[in-house]
mmCIF file of C-alpha atoms in Angstrom:
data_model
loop_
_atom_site.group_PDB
_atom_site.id
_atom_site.type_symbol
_atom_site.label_atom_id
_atom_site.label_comp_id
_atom_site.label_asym_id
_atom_site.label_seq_id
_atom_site.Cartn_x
_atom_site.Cartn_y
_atom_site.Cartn_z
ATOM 1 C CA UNK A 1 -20.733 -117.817 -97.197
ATOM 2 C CA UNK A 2 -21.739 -120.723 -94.671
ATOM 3 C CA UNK A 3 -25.220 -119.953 -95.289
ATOM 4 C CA UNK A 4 -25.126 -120.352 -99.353
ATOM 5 C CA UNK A 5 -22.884 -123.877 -98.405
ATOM 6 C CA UNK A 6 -25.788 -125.229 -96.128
ATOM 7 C CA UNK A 7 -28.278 -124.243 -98.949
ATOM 8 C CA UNK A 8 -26.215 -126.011 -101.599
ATOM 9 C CA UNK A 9 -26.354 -128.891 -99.523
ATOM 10 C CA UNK A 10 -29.695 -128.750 -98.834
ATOM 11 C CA UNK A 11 -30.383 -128.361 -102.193
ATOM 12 C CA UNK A 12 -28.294 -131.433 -103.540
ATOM 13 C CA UNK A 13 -30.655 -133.847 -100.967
ATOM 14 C CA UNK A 14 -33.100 -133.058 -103.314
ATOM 15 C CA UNK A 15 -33.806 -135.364 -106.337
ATOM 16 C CA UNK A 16 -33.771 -133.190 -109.481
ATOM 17 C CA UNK A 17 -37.972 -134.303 -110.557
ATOM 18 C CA UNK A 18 -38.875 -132.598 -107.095
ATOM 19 C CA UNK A 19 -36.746 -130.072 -107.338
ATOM 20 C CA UNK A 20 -38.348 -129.014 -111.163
ATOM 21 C CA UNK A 21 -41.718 -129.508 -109.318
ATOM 22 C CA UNK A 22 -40.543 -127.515 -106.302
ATOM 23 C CA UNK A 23 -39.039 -124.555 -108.338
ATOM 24 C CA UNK A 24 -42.580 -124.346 -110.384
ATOM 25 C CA UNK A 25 -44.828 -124.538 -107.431
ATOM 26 C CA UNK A 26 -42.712 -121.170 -106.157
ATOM 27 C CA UNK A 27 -42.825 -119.423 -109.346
ATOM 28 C CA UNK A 28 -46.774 -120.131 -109.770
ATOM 29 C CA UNK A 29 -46.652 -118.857 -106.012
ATOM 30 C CA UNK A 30 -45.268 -115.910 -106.716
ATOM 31 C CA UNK A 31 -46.919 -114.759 -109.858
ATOM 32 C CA UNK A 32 -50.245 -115.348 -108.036
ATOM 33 C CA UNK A 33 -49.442 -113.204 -105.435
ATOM 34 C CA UNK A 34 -47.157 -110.367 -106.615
ATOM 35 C CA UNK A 35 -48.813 -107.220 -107.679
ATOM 36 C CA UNK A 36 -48.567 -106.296 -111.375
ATOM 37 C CA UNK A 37 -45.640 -103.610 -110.311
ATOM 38 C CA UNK A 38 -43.923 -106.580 -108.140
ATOM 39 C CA UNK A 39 -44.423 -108.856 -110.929
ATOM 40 C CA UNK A 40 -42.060 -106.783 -113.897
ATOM 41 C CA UNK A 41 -39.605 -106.294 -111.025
ATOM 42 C CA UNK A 42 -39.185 -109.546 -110.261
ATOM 43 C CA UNK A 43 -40.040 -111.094 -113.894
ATOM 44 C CA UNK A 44 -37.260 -112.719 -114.506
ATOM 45 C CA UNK A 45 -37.139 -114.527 -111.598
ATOM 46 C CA UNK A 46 -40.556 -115.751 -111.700
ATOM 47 C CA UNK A 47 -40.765 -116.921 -115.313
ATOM 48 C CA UNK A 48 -36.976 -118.315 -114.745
ATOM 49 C CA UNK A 49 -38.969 -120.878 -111.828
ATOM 50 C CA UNK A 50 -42.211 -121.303 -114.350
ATOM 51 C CA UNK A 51 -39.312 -122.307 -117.085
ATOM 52 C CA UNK A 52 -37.904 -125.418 -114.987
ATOM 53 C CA UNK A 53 -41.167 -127.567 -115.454
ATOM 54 C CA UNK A 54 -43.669 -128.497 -117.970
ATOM 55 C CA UNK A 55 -47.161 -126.548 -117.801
ATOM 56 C CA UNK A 56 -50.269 -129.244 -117.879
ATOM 57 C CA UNK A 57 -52.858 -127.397 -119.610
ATOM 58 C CA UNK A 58 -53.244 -124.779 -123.115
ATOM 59 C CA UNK A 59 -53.817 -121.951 -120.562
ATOM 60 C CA UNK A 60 -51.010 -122.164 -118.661
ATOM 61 C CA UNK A 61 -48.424 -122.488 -121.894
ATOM 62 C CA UNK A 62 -50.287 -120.000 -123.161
ATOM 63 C CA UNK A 63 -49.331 -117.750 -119.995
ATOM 64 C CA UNK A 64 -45.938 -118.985 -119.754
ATOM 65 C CA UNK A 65 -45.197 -117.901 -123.208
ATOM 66 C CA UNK A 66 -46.387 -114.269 -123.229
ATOM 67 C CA UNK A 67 -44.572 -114.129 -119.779
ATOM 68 C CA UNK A 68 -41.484 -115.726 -121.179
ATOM 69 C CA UNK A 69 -42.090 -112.924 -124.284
ATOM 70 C CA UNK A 70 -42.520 -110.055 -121.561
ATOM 71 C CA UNK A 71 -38.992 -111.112 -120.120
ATOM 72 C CA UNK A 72 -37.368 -111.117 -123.728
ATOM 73 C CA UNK A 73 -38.719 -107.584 -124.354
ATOM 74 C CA UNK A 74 -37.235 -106.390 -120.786
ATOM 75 C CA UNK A 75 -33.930 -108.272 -121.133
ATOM 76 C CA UNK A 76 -33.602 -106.852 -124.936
ATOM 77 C CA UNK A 77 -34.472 -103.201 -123.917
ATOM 78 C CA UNK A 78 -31.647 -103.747 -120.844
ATOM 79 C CA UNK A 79 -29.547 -104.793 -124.429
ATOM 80 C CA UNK A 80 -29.121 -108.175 -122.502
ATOM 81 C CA UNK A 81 -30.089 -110.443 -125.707
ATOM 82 C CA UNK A 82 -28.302 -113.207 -124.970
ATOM 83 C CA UNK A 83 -30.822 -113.426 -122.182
ATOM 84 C CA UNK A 84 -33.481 -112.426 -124.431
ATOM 85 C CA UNK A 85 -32.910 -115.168 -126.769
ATOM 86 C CA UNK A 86 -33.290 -117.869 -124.108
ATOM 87 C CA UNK A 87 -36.823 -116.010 -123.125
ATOM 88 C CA UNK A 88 -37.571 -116.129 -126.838
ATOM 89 C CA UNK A 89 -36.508 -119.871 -127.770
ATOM 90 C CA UNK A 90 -38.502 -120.732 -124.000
ATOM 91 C CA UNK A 91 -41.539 -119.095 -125.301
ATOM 92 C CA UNK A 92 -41.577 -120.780 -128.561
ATOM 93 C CA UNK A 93 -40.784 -124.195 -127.300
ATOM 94 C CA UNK A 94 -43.799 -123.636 -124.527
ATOM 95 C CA UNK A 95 -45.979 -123.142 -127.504
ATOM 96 C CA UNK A 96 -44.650 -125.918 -129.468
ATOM 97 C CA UNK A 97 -46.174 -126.100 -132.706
ATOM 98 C CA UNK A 98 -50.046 -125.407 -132.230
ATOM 99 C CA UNK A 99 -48.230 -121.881 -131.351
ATOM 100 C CA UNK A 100 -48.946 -120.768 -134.874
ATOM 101 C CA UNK A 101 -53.039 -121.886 -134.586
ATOM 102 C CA UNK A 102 -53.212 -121.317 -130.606
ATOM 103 C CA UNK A 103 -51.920 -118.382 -129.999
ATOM 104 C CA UNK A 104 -50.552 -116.783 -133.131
ATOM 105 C CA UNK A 105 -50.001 -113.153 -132.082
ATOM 106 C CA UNK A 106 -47.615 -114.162 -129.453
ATOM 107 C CA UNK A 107 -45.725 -117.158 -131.665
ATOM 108 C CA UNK A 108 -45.304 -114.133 -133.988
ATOM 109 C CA UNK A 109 -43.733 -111.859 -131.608
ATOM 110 C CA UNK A 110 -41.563 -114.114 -130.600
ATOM 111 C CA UNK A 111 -40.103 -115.471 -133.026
ATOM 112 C CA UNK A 112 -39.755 -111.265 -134.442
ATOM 113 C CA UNK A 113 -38.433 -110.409 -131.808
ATOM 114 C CA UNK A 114 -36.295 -113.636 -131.367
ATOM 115 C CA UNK A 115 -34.762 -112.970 -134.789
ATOM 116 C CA UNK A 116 -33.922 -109.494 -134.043
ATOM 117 C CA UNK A 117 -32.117 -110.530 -130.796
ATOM 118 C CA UNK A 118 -30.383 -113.303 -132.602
ATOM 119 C CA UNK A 119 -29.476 -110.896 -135.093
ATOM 120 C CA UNK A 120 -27.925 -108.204 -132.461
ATOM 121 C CA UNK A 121 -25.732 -110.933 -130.589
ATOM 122 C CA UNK A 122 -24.408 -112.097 -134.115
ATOM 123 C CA UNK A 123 -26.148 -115.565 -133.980
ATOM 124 C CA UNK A 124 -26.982 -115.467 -137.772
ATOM 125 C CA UNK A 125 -27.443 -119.037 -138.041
ATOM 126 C CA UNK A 126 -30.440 -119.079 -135.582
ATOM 127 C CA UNK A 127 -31.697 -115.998 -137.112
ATOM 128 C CA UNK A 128 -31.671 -117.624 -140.548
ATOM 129 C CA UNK A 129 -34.045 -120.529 -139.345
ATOM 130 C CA UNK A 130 -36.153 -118.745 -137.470
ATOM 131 C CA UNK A 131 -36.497 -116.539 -140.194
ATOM 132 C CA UNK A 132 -37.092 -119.200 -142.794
ATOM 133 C CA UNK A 133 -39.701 -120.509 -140.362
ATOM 134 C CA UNK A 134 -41.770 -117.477 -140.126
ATOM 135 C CA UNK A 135 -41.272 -116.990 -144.217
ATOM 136 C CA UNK A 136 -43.236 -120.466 -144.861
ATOM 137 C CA UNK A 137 -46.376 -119.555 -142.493
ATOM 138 C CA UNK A 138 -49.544 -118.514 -144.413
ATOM 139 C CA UNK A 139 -49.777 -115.138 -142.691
ATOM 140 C CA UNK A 140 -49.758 -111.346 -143.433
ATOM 141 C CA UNK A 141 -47.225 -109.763 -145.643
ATOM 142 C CA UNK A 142 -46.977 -106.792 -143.218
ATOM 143 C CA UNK A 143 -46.079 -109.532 -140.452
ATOM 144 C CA UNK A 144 -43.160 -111.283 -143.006
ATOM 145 C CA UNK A 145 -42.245 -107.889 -143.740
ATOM 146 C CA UNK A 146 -40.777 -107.755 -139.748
ATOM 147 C CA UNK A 147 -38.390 -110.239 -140.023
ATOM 148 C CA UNK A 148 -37.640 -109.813 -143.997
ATOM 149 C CA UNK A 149 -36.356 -106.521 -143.096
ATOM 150 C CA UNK A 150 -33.971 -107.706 -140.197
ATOM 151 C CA UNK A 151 -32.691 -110.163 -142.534
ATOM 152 C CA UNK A 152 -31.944 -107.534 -145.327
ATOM 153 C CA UNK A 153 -30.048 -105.808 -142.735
ATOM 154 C CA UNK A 154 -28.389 -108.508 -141.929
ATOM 155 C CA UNK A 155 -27.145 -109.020 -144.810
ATOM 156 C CA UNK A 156 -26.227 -105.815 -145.619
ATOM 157 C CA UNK A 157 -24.495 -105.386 -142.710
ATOM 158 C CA UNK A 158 -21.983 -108.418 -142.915
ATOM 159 C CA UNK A 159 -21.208 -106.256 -146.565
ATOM 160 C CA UNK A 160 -23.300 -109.149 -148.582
ATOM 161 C CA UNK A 161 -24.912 -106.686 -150.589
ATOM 162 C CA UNK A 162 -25.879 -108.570 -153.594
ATOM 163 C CA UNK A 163 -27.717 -110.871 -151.081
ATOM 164 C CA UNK A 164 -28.853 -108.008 -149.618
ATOM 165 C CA UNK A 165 -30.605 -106.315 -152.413
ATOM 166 C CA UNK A 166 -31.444 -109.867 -153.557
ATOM 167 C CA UNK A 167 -33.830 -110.663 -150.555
ATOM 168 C CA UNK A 168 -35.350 -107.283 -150.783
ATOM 169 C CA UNK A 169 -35.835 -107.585 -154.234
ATOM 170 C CA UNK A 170 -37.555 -111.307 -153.353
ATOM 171 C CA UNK A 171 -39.600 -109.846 -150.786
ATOM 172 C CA UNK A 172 -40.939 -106.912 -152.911
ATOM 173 C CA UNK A 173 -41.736 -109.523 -155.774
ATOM 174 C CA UNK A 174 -44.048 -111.285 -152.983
ATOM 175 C CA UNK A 175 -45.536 -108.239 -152.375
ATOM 176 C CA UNK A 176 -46.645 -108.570 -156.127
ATOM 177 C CA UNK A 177 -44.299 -105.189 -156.986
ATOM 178 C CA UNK A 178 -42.069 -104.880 -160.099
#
């Protein structure tokens, strides 16, 4: 108890820029020199360090994101998704919006797998958006088709099923279908 105290204070002396630079410097620390085993057990911690200050180069957002998707995937299968939206959003906000051109498979996953933990905690509204954000990208049917589907469940689930069979209907005319 006196020894968490003495850290808080020790902690407080520090002014909050060097503490973000402090807190990065650990977690870059750490991910260099855990082993890939050490790494997923201690994931969280290390991309929650890498999350508290802004990555200089392409490379390194590019690394922070697929880390920050790793953790969403292990805090979703541990059906901690309020977690695993925070990972998600982190990810997506690394990437900012060259995340589409840059580095499109893992934009993608995020934001599918994003929509299908806000979907699970019962944050529709963010699940809306992010869907309607992934709708109005120029890419694959088969990819649209992820998070078309968790809205049409969506839907159906909160006993909307006119919209329901309405978005699956508007999906399967986009598909070209009857």
């Amino acid at each position: 108890f006196v020894h968490d105290q003495i850290q808080s204070a020790a902690f407080d002396l520090i002014s909050p820029e060097e503490r973000d630079f402090l807190r990065r410097r650990i977690g870059n620390i750490l991910l260099q020199s855990l082993s890939p085993e050490d790494l997923d057990a201690s994931l969280f911690e290390v991309v929650g360090l890498l999350n508290y200050a802004a990555s200089n180069t392409d490379e390194e957002r590019d690394l922070l994101a697929r880390l920050n998707l790793n953790a969403g995937i292990k805090a979703s299968e541990n059906a901690a998704f309020d977690a695993a939206k925070v990972y998600f959003k982190a990810g997506r906000e690394v990437l900012g919006s060259r995340g589409w051109e840059g580095d499109y498979n893992t934009m993608l996953d995020l934001c599918s797998h994003g929509v299908n933990a806000y979907y699970v905690s019962g944050d529709i509204d963010s699940m809306n958006e992010l869907i309607d954000e992934v709708l109005s990208k120029d890419i694959d049917m088969t990819e649209k088709y992820r998070v078309s589907l968790i809205k049409v469940k969506s839907l159906f689930s909160a006993e909307k099923l006119s919209e329901s069979t309405d978005a699956a209907l508007d999906f399967r005319r986009q598909l070209g279908l009857p």
